[in-house]
Amino acid sequence: MSSQKTHADLAEKFNQAAERVSWHDDTLWFVRQKRDNAARGVEDWEQLREIASAIKDNVLSRLHDYLVEFEARAKENGIQVHWARDAAEHNSIVHSIFVKHGVKQAVKSKSMLTEECHLNVYLEQQGIEVIDSDLGERIVQLAGEPPSHIVLPAIHKKKEEVGELFHKHLGSAKGEKDAQVLTETARQHLREVFLSRKIALTGVNFAIAQTGEFVVCTNEGNADMGAHLADVHIACMGIEKIIPKREHLGVFLRLLARSATGQPITTYSSHFKKPRPGQEMHLVLVDNGRSSRLGEESFRNSLKCIRCGACMNTCPVYRRSGGHSYHYAIAGPIGAILAPSLDKKEFADLPFASTLCGSCTHVCPVKINIHEQLYQWRQVLVQDGYVNKGKQLSMQAMKVVLSSPSLFRLSGKAGRKIMNLAPFALNHRLNPWYKQREMPGVPESSFEEWYRKNRK
Ligand code: SF4
């Protein structure tokens, strides 16, 4: 494992503010409950999940064909299509469009792909100013932080903190914490930005092979404001966002917002099919490790993800450790699957940041077996030597003990003795398990001994 901070280190930092942890936990659980209510309101919810999963299975089995079909249709529509092998190529394609138009400023709506590619940082290094127009994204941008959640990027921030940021950067009154006033401040600020930017960047939620159009879902209408007012619209999408036909869109739109926030549908589900007269529309299709993930049988169906965030809202570890502890653009259970396939060394800690309770799998609208993949990743990472020596040795020792009944009995006896005679052998600050917990009382006998004695 690399020397950088791990999920455990970063979670410990988040946990220092106990009040924030409880509030983060409660807020996300509230969203999860809204999702449950919304799901219960759809009679054929489980069937809808099955259908979505089957459509995505079909897409993954014929991804090449659908991409080729999509490219041909999109070009016929007048969209300029680009292909990017990785994040660096994606960033340089986007930059070349800015250079071609001699533009140094852009407005951007939310796109997890551009976060994955660190596009904002790259463009800033090239002297281009990018203003995020999603309210949550703008808040974290002003704070100099990455989003901590894929749907609710500033969910870790309190309104008092937002008030401070707006006072510092947007000139609102000191101490202002009224959500409506702060939202109005952001509206006025973003209005200026929308009206003055020549290039708008957006993500893509779904791209339809049959028609060559793409769909962007927002609750604030900010993608539409940016794209409709700018001379150039650049949309960036991961290659897995393809769906075969328009008729499939309804399945995903019904699932997406309900799973994300408990809404029946996102406020704006905008179709972009061709540039308006005089406008240029570019679409960058990005691989960045996706095609190699397609070849990994155990992990390929993580490519079905529609980025609803439901697995994060329900995850007991995510809710109590915060999105930044995952040190990857996509946090939570799905991020912990996607990240190690990009870099096993850097993200080897993430699949272990899970209780494997299965709640993520239970809520996933496209039926990704998330907790099983996390368990699978742990095995791969141990086998490939990406977990620390201490963990490897203790796992080896457990394997020996648990596969021998006599050794298991003996070690149980020894353990009970040690805990009685020298409890400090375990109850000390160097034992990370003990740090947060009371040690259980020592039983007099093992269950086996008790059972033998009491069997009638
Ligand atoms: S893995 Fe499933 S639940 Fe998690 S974000 Fe993706 S689609 Fe939503």
CSV table of C-alpha atoms and ligand atoms in Angstrom, one decimal:
chain,number,residue,atom,x,y,z
A,1,MET,CA,0.0,0.0,0.0
A,2,SER,CA,1.3,3.5,-0.8
A,3,SER,CA,2.4,5.9,2.0
A,4,GLN,CA,-0.5,8.3,1.2
A,5,LYS,CA,-3.3,8.7,3.7
A,6,THR,CA,-5.7,5.7,3.7
A,7,HIS,CA,-9.5,5.6,4.2
A,8,ALA,CA,-9.0,4.8,7.9
A,9,ASP,CA,-6.7,7.8,8.4
A,10,LEU,CA,-9.1,10.2,6.6
A,11,ALA,CA,-12.2,8.7,8.3
A,12,GLU,CA,-10.5,9.3,11.6
A,13,LYS,CA,-10.0,12.9,10.7
A,14,PHE,CA,-13.7,13.2,9.7
A,15,ASN,CA,-14.7,11.5,12.9
A,16,GLN,CA,-13.0,14.1,15.1
A,17,ALA,CA,-16.1,16.3,14.7
A,18,ALA,CA,-18.7,14.0,16.3
A,19,GLU,CA,-21.6,16.4,15.8
A,20,ARG,CA,-20.9,16.6,12.0
A,21,VAL,CA,-20.7,12.8,11.8
A,22,SER,CA,-24.2,12.4,13.4
A,23,TRP,CA,-25.6,15.1,11.2
A,24,HIS,CA,-24.0,13.6,8.0
A,25,ASP,CA,-25.3,10.2,9.0
A,26,ASP,CA,-28.8,11.4,9.7
A,27,THR,CA,-29.1,13.5,6.6
A,28,LEU,CA,-28.0,10.7,4.3
A,29,TRP,CA,-30.3,8.2,6.1
A,30,PHE,CA,-33.2,10.7,5.5
A,31,VAL,CA,-32.4,10.6,1.8
A,32,ARG,CA,-32.2,6.8,1.9
A,33,GLN,CA,-35.7,6.8,3.5
A,34,LYS,CA,-37.0,9.1,0.8
A,35,ARG,CA,-35.7,6.6,-1.7
A,36,ASP,CA,-37.5,3.8,0.0
A,37,ASN,CA,-40.8,5.7,0.0
A,38,ALA,CA,-40.4,6.6,-3.7
A,39,ALA,CA,-39.5,2.9,-4.6
A,40,ARG,CA,-42.6,1.7,-2.7
A,41,GLY,CA,-44.7,4.1,-4.7
A,42,VAL,CA,-43.9,2.2,-8.0
A,43,GLU,CA,-45.7,-1.1,-8.1
A,44,ASP,CA,-43.3,-2.7,-10.6
A,45,TRP,CA,-40.1,-1.4,-8.9
A,46,GLU,CA,-38.3,-4.7,-8.7
A,47,GLN,CA,-39.2,-5.6,-12.3
A,48,LEU,CA,-38.0,-2.1,-13.3
A,49,ARG,CA,-34.6,-2.9,-11.7
A,50,GLU,CA,-34.5,-6.3,-13.5
A,51,ILE,CA,-35.2,-4.6,-16.8
A,52,ALA,CA,-32.6,-1.9,-16.2
A,53,SER,CA,-30.0,-4.5,-15.3
A,54,ALA,CA,-30.9,-6.6,-18.4
A,55,ILE,CA,-30.6,-3.5,-20.7
A,56,LYS,CA,-27.2,-2.8,-19.2
A,57,ASP,CA,-26.1,-6.4,-19.6
A,58,ASN,CA,-27.0,-6.2,-23.3
A,59,VAL,CA,-25.1,-2.9,-23.6
A,60,LEU,CA,-22.0,-4.4,-22.0
A,61,SER,CA,-22.1,-7.4,-24.3
A,62,ARG,CA,-22.3,-5.3,-27.4
A,63,LEU,CA,-20.7,-2.1,-26.3
A,64,HIS,CA,-18.5,-1.8,-29.4
A,65,ASP,CA,-21.5,-2.0,-31.8
A,66,TYR,CA,-23.6,0.5,-29.8
A,67,LEU,CA,-20.7,3.0,-29.7
A,68,VAL,CA,-20.1,2.8,-33.4
A,69,GLU,CA,-23.8,3.2,-34.1
A,70,PHE,CA,-24.0,6.1,-31.7
A,71,GLU,CA,-21.0,7.8,-33.3
A,72,ALA,CA,-22.4,7.5,-36.8
A,73,ARG,CA,-25.9,8.9,-35.7
A,74,ALA,CA,-24.3,11.7,-33.7
A,75,LYS,CA,-22.1,12.8,-36.6
A,76,GLU,CA,-25.1,12.8,-38.9
A,77,ASN,CA,-26.8,15.1,-36.4
A,78,GLY,CA,-23.9,17.5,-36.6
A,79,ILE,CA,-22.2,16.7,-33.3
A,80,GLN,CA,-18.3,16.5,-33.5
A,81,VAL,CA,-17.3,13.3,-31.8
A,82,HIS,CA,-13.9,12.7,-30.2
A,83,TRP,CA,-12.5,9.6,-28.6
A,84,ALA,CA,-10.2,9.7,-25.6
A,85,ARG,CA,-8.2,6.7,-24.4
A,86,ASP,CA,-7.5,8.1,-20.9
A,87,ALA,CA,-7.9,11.1,-18.7
A,88,ALA,CA,-4.9,12.9,-20.2
A,89,GLU,CA,-6.2,12.5,-23.7
A,90,HIS,CA,-9.7,13.7,-22.6
A,91,ASN,CA,-8.2,16.8,-21.0
A,92,SER,CA,-6.1,17.7,-24.0
A,93,ILE,CA,-9.0,17.3,-26.4
A,94,VAL,CA,-11.1,19.6,-24.3
A,95,HIS,CA,-8.3,22.1,-24.1
A,96,SER,CA,-7.7,22.0,-27.9
A,97,ILE,CA,-11.3,23.2,-28.4
A,98,PHE,CA,-10.7,26.2,-26.1
A,99,VAL,CA,-7.5,27.0,-28.0
A,100,LYS,CA,-9.3,26.7,-31.3
A,101,HIS,CA,-11.8,29.3,-30.2
A,102,GLY,CA,-9.4,31.5,-28.2
A,103,VAL,CA,-11.6,31.2,-25.1
A,104,LYS,CA,-10.2,31.4,-21.6
A,105,GLN,CA,-13.4,31.0,-19.5
A,106,ALA,CA,-16.1,28.3,-19.3
A,107,VAL,CA,-19.2,27.4,-17.3
A,108,LYS,CA,-19.5,23.8,-16.3
A,109,SER,CA,-22.4,21.7,-15.1
A,110,LYS,CA,-21.9,18.6,-12.9
A,111,SER,CA,-19.9,15.8,-14.4
A,112,MET,CA,-18.3,13.0,-12.4
A,113,LEU,CA,-16.2,12.0,-15.4
A,114,THR,CA,-14.5,15.4,-15.5
A,115,GLU,CA,-13.8,15.0,-11.8
A,116,GLU,CA,-12.4,11.6,-12.5
A,117,CYS,CA,-10.1,13.2,-15.1
A,118,HIS,CA,-9.3,16.2,-12.9
A,119,LEU,CA,-10.3,18.5,-15.8
A,120,ASN,CA,-10.8,21.7,-13.7
A,121,VAL,CA,-7.3,21.5,-12.3
A,122,TYR,CA,-5.8,20.8,-15.8
A,123,LEU,CA,-7.7,23.6,-17.5
A,124,GLU,CA,-6.7,26.0,-14.7
A,125,GLN,CA,-3.1,25.1,-15.2
A,126,GLN,CA,-3.6,26.1,-18.9
A,127,GLY,CA,-4.9,29.5,-17.8
A,128,ILE,CA,-8.6,28.7,-18.3
A,129,GLU,CA,-11.1,29.6,-15.6
A,130,VAL,CA,-13.9,27.1,-15.1
A,131,ILE,CA,-16.9,28.0,-13.0
A,132,ASP,CA,-19.1,25.1,-11.8
A,133,SER,CA,-22.7,26.0,-12.1
A,134,ASP,CA,-24.3,23.2,-10.0
A,135,LEU,CA,-24.9,24.9,-6.6
A,136,GLY,CA,-23.3,22.1,-4.5
A,137,GLU,CA,-20.3,21.9,-6.9
A,138,ARG,CA,-19.9,25.7,-6.8
A,139,ILE,CA,-19.8,25.5,-3.0
A,140,VAL,CA,-17.1,22.9,-2.9
A,141,GLN,CA,-15.2,24.7,-5.7
A,142,LEU,CA,-15.2,27.9,-3.6
A,143,ALA,CA,-13.9,25.9,-0.7
A,144,GLY,CA,-11.1,24.4,-2.8
A,145,GLU,CA,-12.4,20.9,-2.3
A,146,PRO,CA,-13.5,18.0,-4.5
A,147,PRO,CA,-17.2,16.9,-4.3
A,148,SER,CA,-17.8,14.5,-1.4
A,149,HIS,CA,-20.8,12.8,-3.0
A,150,ILE,CA,-21.8,12.2,-6.6
A,151,VAL,CA,-25.3,13.6,-6.3
A,152,LEU,CA,-24.9,15.9,-3.3
A,153,PRO,CA,-21.4,17.3,-3.7
A,154,ALA,CA,-21.5,19.6,-0.7
A,155,ILE,CA,-23.5,17.4,1.7
A,156,HIS,CA,-20.6,17.6,4.2
A,157,LYS,CA,-21.0,21.4,4.5
A,158,LYS,CA,-23.3,23.2,7.0
A,159,LYS,CA,-25.2,26.3,5.9
A,160,GLU,CA,-23.1,28.4,8.3
A,161,GLU,CA,-20.0,27.3,6.4
A,162,VAL,CA,-21.7,28.0,3.0
A,163,GLY,CA,-22.5,31.5,4.4
A,164,GLU,CA,-18.9,32.1,5.3
A,165,LEU,CA,-17.7,31.0,1.8
A,166,PHE,CA,-20.3,33.2,0.0
A,167,HIS,CA,-19.4,36.1,2.2
A,168,LYS,CA,-15.7,35.7,1.3
A,169,HIS,CA,-16.1,35.0,-2.4
A,170,LEU,CA,-19.5,36.4,-3.5
A,171,GLY,CA,-20.0,39.3,-1.1
A,172,SER,CA,-23.0,38.2,0.9
A,173,ALA,CA,-23.5,39.6,4.4
A,174,LYS,CA,-21.3,38.3,7.1
A,175,GLY,CA,-23.1,35.6,9.2
A,176,GLU,CA,-25.8,35.1,6.6
A,177,LYS,CA,-27.1,31.5,6.9
A,178,ASP,CA,-30.6,31.7,5.5
A,179,ALA,CA,-30.7,29.1,2.7
A,180,GLN,CA,-33.0,31.2,0.5
A,181,VAL,CA,-30.8,34.3,0.7
A,182,LEU,CA,-27.7,32.2,0.0
A,183,THR,CA,-29.3,30.5,-2.9
A,184,GLU,CA,-30.3,33.9,-4.3
A,185,THR,CA,-26.7,35.1,-4.0
A,186,ALA,CA,-25.6,32.1,-6.0
A,187,ARG,CA,-28.3,32.6,-8.6
A,188,GLN,CA,-27.2,36.2,-9.2
A,189,HIS,CA,-23.5,35.2,-9.4
A,190,LEU,CA,-24.2,32.3,-11.8
A,191,ARG,CA,-26.5,34.4,-14.0
A,192,GLU,CA,-23.5,36.6,-14.8
A,193,VAL,CA,-21.4,33.6,-15.5
A,194,PHE,CA,-24.1,32.0,-17.8
A,195,LEU,CA,-24.4,35.2,-19.8
A,196,SER,CA,-20.7,35.8,-20.3
A,197,ARG,CA,-19.3,32.3,-21.1
A,198,LYS,CA,-18.7,31.3,-24.7
A,199,ILE,CA,-18.0,27.6,-23.9
A,200,ALA,CA,-20.2,25.4,-21.7
A,201,LEU,CA,-19.1,22.0,-20.4
A,202,THR,CA,-21.6,19.3,-19.4
A,203,GLY,CA,-21.6,15.7,-18.5
A,204,VAL,CA,-23.8,13.0,-20.0
A,205,ASN,CA,-26.3,10.8,-18.1
A,206,PHE,CA,-27.4,8.7,-21.0
A,207,ALA,CA,-26.4,8.5,-24.7
A,208,ILE,CA,-28.8,6.8,-27.1
A,209,ALA,CA,-27.2,4.7,-29.8
A,210,GLN,CA,-30.3,4.6,-32.0
A,211,THR,CA,-30.6,8.4,-32.4
A,212,GLY,CA,-27.2,9.8,-31.6
A,213,GLU,CA,-28.6,12.1,-28.9
A,214,PHE,CA,-27.6,12.4,-25.3
A,215,VAL,CA,-29.5,13.3,-22.1
A,216,VAL,CA,-28.3,15.4,-19.2
A,217,CYS,CA,-30.3,15.3,-15.9
A,218,THR,CA,-30.1,18.2,-13.4
A,219,ASN,CA,-32.4,19.6,-10.8
A,220,GLU,CA,-31.3,23.2,-11.3
A,221,GLY,CA,-31.5,23.5,-15.1
A,222,ASN,CA,-27.9,24.7,-15.0
A,223,ALA,CA,-26.7,22.4,-17.8
A,224,ASP,CA,-29.4,23.9,-20.1
A,225,MET,CA,-28.6,27.5,-19.1
A,226,GLY,CA,-24.9,26.9,-19.9
A,227,ALA,CA,-25.4,24.9,-23.1
A,228,HIS,CA,-28.2,27.1,-24.5
A,229,LEU,CA,-26.3,30.4,-24.0
A,230,ALA,CA,-22.8,29.3,-25.1
A,231,ASP,CA,-21.4,29.3,-28.6
A,232,VAL,CA,-19.8,25.9,-28.0
A,233,HIS,CA,-21.1,23.0,-26.0
A,234,ILE,CA,-18.6,20.3,-25.0
A,235,ALA,CA,-20.2,17.2,-23.4
A,236,CYS,CA,-17.9,14.6,-21.8
A,237,MET,CA,-19.1,11.0,-21.3
A,238,GLY,CA,-17.7,7.6,-20.2
A,239,ILE,CA,-18.3,5.0,-22.9
A,240,GLU,CA,-20.6,3.0,-20.6
A,241,LYS,CA,-23.3,5.7,-20.7
A,242,ILE,CA,-24.7,4.2,-23.9
A,243,ILE,CA,-28.2,2.8,-24.0
A,244,PRO,CA,-29.6,1.2,-27.2
A,245,LYS,CA,-32.9,2.9,-27.8
A,246,ARG,CA,-35.0,5.9,-26.8
A,247,GLU,CA,-37.6,3.6,-25.4
A,248,HIS,CA,-35.1,2.3,-22.8
A,249,LEU,CA,-34.6,5.8,-21.4
A,250,GLY,CA,-37.9,5.8,-19.5
A,251,VAL,CA,-36.7,2.8,-17.5
A,252,PHE,CA,-33.6,4.6,-16.3
A,253,LEU,CA,-35.2,8.0,-15.8
A,254,ARG,CA,-37.8,6.4,-13.5
A,255,LEU,CA,-35.1,4.7,-11.5
A,256,LEU,CA,-32.4,7.4,-11.4
A,257,ALA,CA,-34.1,10.2,-9.4
A,258,ARG,CA,-36.1,7.9,-7.2
A,259,SER,CA,-32.9,6.1,-6.2
A,260,ALA,CA,-30.9,9.3,-5.9
A,261,THR,CA,-33.1,11.7,-3.9
A,262,GLY,CA,-36.5,10.1,-3.8
A,263,GLN,CA,-37.9,12.4,-6.5
A,264,PRO,CA,-40.2,10.9,-9.2
A,265,ILE,CA,-37.9,12.4,-11.8
A,266,THR,CA,-35.1,14.9,-12.1
A,267,THR,CA,-36.5,18.4,-12.7
A,268,TYR,CA,-34.7,18.7,-16.0
A,269,SER,CA,-34.0,15.7,-18.2
A,270,SER,CA,-32.7,17.5,-21.3
A,271,HIS,CA,-32.1,15.9,-24.7
A,272,PHE,CA,-29.3,17.3,-26.8
A,273,LYS,CA,-29.4,16.0,-30.4
A,274,LYS,CA,-27.8,18.6,-32.6
A,275,PRO,CA,-26.2,22.0,-32.3
A,276,ARG,CA,-28.5,25.0,-32.8
A,277,PRO,CA,-27.7,27.1,-35.9
A,278,GLY,CA,-24.3,28.8,-35.4
A,279,GLN,CA,-23.4,26.6,-32.4
A,280,GLU,CA,-20.7,23.9,-32.2
A,281,MET,CA,-21.4,20.8,-30.2
A,282,HIS,CA,-18.6,18.4,-29.2
A,283,LEU,CA,-18.9,15.1,-27.5
A,284,VAL,CA,-15.8,13.4,-26.0
A,285,LEU,CA,-16.2,9.7,-25.4
A,286,VAL,CA,-13.8,8.5,-22.7
A,287,ASP,CA,-12.4,5.1,-21.9
A,288,ASN,CA,-10.0,5.7,-19.0
A,289,GLY,CA,-9.9,2.0,-17.9
A,290,ARG,CA,-13.4,1.1,-18.8
A,291,SER,CA,-12.6,-1.3,-21.6
A,292,SER,CA,-10.1,-3.2,-19.4
A,293,ARG,CA,-12.8,-3.4,-16.7
A,294,LEU,CA,-15.1,-4.8,-19.3
A,295,GLY,CA,-12.7,-7.7,-19.6
A,296,GLU,CA,-12.6,-8.4,-15.8
A,297,GLU,CA,-15.5,-10.8,-15.4
A,298,SER,CA,-15.8,-10.3,-11.7
A,299,PHE,CA,-16.0,-6.5,-11.9
A,300,ARG,CA,-17.4,-5.8,-15.3
A,301,ASN,CA,-21.0,-5.1,-14.2
A,302,SER,CA,-19.8,-2.2,-12.1
A,303,LEU,CA,-20.0,-0.5,-15.5
A,304,LYS,CA,-23.7,-0.7,-15.2
A,305,CYS,CA,-23.7,2.1,-12.7
A,306,ILE,CA,-25.9,5.1,-13.4
A,307,ARG,CA,-24.4,7.2,-10.7
A,308,CYS,CA,-27.5,7.7,-8.5
A,309,GLY,CA,-25.6,7.7,-5.2
A,310,ALA,CA,-28.1,5.4,-3.5
A,311,CYS,CA,-25.3,3.0,-2.4
A,312,MET,CA,-23.6,5.9,-0.6
A,313,ASN,CA,-26.7,7.1,1.2
A,314,THR,CA,-27.3,3.7,2.6
A,315,CYS,CA,-23.7,2.7,3.4
A,316,PRO,CA,-23.1,2.8,7.2
A,317,VAL,CA,-19.4,3.3,6.5
A,318,TYR,CA,-19.8,6.1,4.0
A,319,ARG,CA,-22.4,7.9,6.2
A,320,ARG,CA,-20.0,7.9,9.1
A,321,SER,CA,-16.7,8.5,7.3
A,322,GLY,CA,-17.6,11.2,4.7
A,323,GLY,CA,-16.9,11.1,1.0
A,324,HIS,CA,-13.4,12.6,1.1
A,325,SER,CA,-12.1,9.7,3.1
A,326,TYR,CA,-12.4,7.6,-0.1
A,327,HIS,CA,-9.7,9.8,-1.8
A,328,TYR,CA,-11.2,9.1,-5.2
A,329,ALA,CA,-13.6,11.1,-7.4
A,330,ILE,CA,-16.3,8.6,-6.8
A,331,ALA,CA,-16.8,7.8,-3.1
A,332,GLY,CA,-18.7,5.1,-1.3
A,333,PRO,CA,-19.3,1.4,-2.2
A,334,ILE,CA,-19.2,1.8,-6.0
A,335,GLY,CA,-16.1,4.1,-5.9
A,336,ALA,CA,-14.4,1.4,-3.8
A,337,ILE,CA,-15.0,-1.0,-6.7
A,338,LEU,CA,-14.1,1.4,-9.5
A,339,ALA,CA,-11.0,2.9,-8.0
A,340,PRO,CA,-8.8,-0.2,-7.5
A,341,SER,CA,-9.2,-1.2,-11.1
A,342,LEU,CA,-7.6,2.1,-12.1
A,343,ASP,CA,-4.8,1.8,-9.6
A,344,LYS,CA,-4.5,-1.2,-7.2
A,345,LYS,CA,-1.7,0.2,-5.2
A,346,GLU,CA,-3.2,3.6,-4.5
A,347,PHE,CA,-6.7,2.4,-3.8
A,348,ALA,CA,-6.1,-1.0,-2.1
A,349,ASP,CA,-7.6,0.2,1.1
A,350,LEU,CA,-11.0,1.1,-0.3
A,351,PRO,CA,-12.6,-2.4,-0.7
A,352,PHE,CA,-11.9,-2.9,3.0
A,353,ALA,CA,-13.9,0.2,3.9
A,354,SER,CA,-17.2,-1.8,4.0
A,355,THR,CA,-19.1,-3.9,6.5
A,356,LEU,CA,-20.2,-6.1,3.6
A,357,CYS,CA,-23.8,-5.8,5.0
A,358,GLY,CA,-25.2,-5.8,1.4
A,359,SER,CA,-27.4,-2.7,1.8
A,360,CYS,CA,-25.7,-1.2,-1.2
A,361,THR,CA,-26.6,-4.1,-3.4
A,362,HIS,CA,-30.1,-4.0,-2.0
A,363,VAL,CA,-30.7,-0.4,-3.2
A,364,CYS,CA,-28.8,-0.4,-6.4
A,365,PRO,CA,-31.3,0.4,-9.2
A,366,VAL,CA,-29.3,-1.6,-11.8
A,367,LYS,CA,-28.7,-4.6,-9.5
A,368,ILE,CA,-24.9,-4.4,-9.2
A,369,ASN,CA,-23.7,-7.0,-6.7
A,370,ILE,CA,-21.7,-4.3,-5.0
A,371,HIS,CA,-20.9,-6.1,-1.7
A,372,GLU,CA,-19.9,-9.3,-3.5
A,373,GLN,CA,-17.5,-7.3,-5.7
A,374,LEU,CA,-16.0,-5.6,-2.7
A,375,TYR,CA,-15.4,-9.0,-1.1
A,376,GLN,CA,-13.9,-10.3,-4.4
A,377,TRP,CA,-11.6,-7.2,-4.6
A,378,ARG,CA,-10.3,-8.0,-1.1
A,379,GLN,CA,-9.2,-11.4,-2.3
A,380,VAL,CA,-7.6,-10.1,-5.4
A,381,LEU,CA,-5.7,-7.4,-3.5
A,382,VAL,CA,-4.5,-9.8,-0.8
A,383,GLN,CA,-3.4,-12.3,-3.5
A,384,ASP,CA,-1.6,-9.7,-5.5
A,385,GLY,CA,0.2,-8.4,-2.4
A,386,TYR,CA,-1.4,-5.0,-2.1
A,387,VAL,CA,-2.4,-5.1,1.5
A,388,ASN,CA,0.1,-4.4,4.3
A,389,LYS,CA,2.3,-7.2,5.8
A,390,GLY,CA,0.6,-7.1,9.2
A,391,LYS,CA,-2.8,-7.8,7.7
A,392,GLN,CA,-1.4,-10.5,5.4
A,393,LEU,CA,0.3,-12.3,8.3
A,394,SER,CA,-2.7,-12.1,10.5
A,395,MET,CA,-4.9,-13.5,7.7
A,396,GLN,CA,-2.5,-16.3,7.1
A,397,ALA,CA,-2.5,-17.1,10.8
A,398,MET,CA,-6.3,-17.1,10.9
A,399,LYS,CA,-6.4,-19.4,8.0
A,400,VAL,CA,-4.2,-22.0,9.8
A,401,VAL,CA,-6.2,-21.7,13.0
A,402,LEU,CA,-9.6,-21.8,11.5
A,403,SER,CA,-8.9,-24.8,9.3
A,404,SER,CA,-7.8,-27.0,12.3
A,405,PRO,CA,-10.4,-27.8,15.0
A,406,SER,CA,-7.8,-28.7,17.5
A,407,LEU,CA,-5.8,-25.5,16.9
A,408,PHE,CA,-9.0,-23.5,17.1
A,409,ARG,CA,-9.9,-25.1,20.5
A,410,LEU,CA,-6.4,-24.5,21.8
A,411,SER,CA,-6.1,-20.9,20.7
A,412,GLY,CA,-9.6,-20.2,22.2
A,413,LYS,CA,-8.4,-21.6,25.5
A,414,ALA,CA,-5.2,-19.6,25.4
A,415,GLY,CA,-7.0,-16.4,24.4
A,416,ARG,CA,-9.5,-16.7,27.3
A,417,LYS,CA,-6.6,-17.3,29.7
A,418,ILE,CA,-4.6,-14.3,28.4
A,419,MET,CA,-7.6,-12.0,28.6
A,420,ASN,CA,-8.2,-13.0,32.2
A,421,LEU,CA,-4.6,-12.9,33.4
A,422,ALA,CA,-3.3,-10.0,31.3
A,423,PRO,CA,-6.2,-8.0,29.9
A,424,PHE,CA,-3.8,-5.1,29.0
A,425,ALA,CA,-2.4,-7.4,26.3
A,426,LEU,CA,-5.4,-6.4,24.2
A,427,ASN,CA,-6.8,-3.4,26.0
A,428,HIS,CA,-4.2,-0.9,24.9
A,429,ARG,CA,-4.2,2.2,22.6
A,430,LEU,CA,-2.1,0.4,19.9
A,431,ASN,CA,-5.0,-2.0,19.3
A,432,PRO,CA,-7.1,-0.1,16.7
A,433,TRP,CA,-10.1,-2.3,17.4
A,434,TYR,CA,-10.0,-1.4,21.1
A,435,LYS,CA,-9.7,2.3,20.6
A,436,GLN,CA,-13.4,2.8,19.8
A,437,ARG,CA,-14.9,-0.1,21.7
A,438,GLU,CA,-15.3,-1.8,25.1
A,439,MET,CA,-13.8,-5.2,25.1
A,440,PRO,CA,-16.4,-8.0,25.7
A,441,GLY,CA,-16.3,-9.9,29.0
A,442,VAL,CA,-14.3,-13.2,28.9
A,443,PRO,CA,-16.6,-16.2,28.7
A,444,GLU,CA,-15.8,-19.1,31.1
A,445,SER,CA,-15.8,-21.7,28.3
A,446,SER,CA,-16.2,-22.0,24.6
A,447,PHE,CA,-19.6,-22.6,23.1
A,448,GLU,CA,-18.5,-26.1,22.2
A,449,GLU,CA,-17.6,-26.9,25.9
A,450,TRP,CA,-20.9,-25.3,27.1
A,451,TYR,CA,-22.8,-27.3,24.5
A,452,ARG,CA,-21.2,-30.6,25.5
A,453,LYS,CA,-21.9,-29.9,29.1
A,454,ASN,CA,-25.5,-28.9,28.6
A,455,ARG,CA,-26.6,-31.3,25.9
A,456,LYS,CA,-29.5,-33.4,27.0
B,1,SF4,S1,-23.6,1.4,-7.9
B,1,SF4,FE1,-25.9,1.4,-8.1
B,1,SF4,S2,-26.5,2.4,-6.2
B,1,SF4,FE2,-24.4,3.0,-6.5
B,1,SF4,S3,-24.4,4.8,-7.6
B,1,SF4,FE3,-24.2,3.2,-9.1
B,1,SF4,S4,-26.3,2.8,-9.8
B,1,SF4,FE4,-26.4,4.0,-7.9
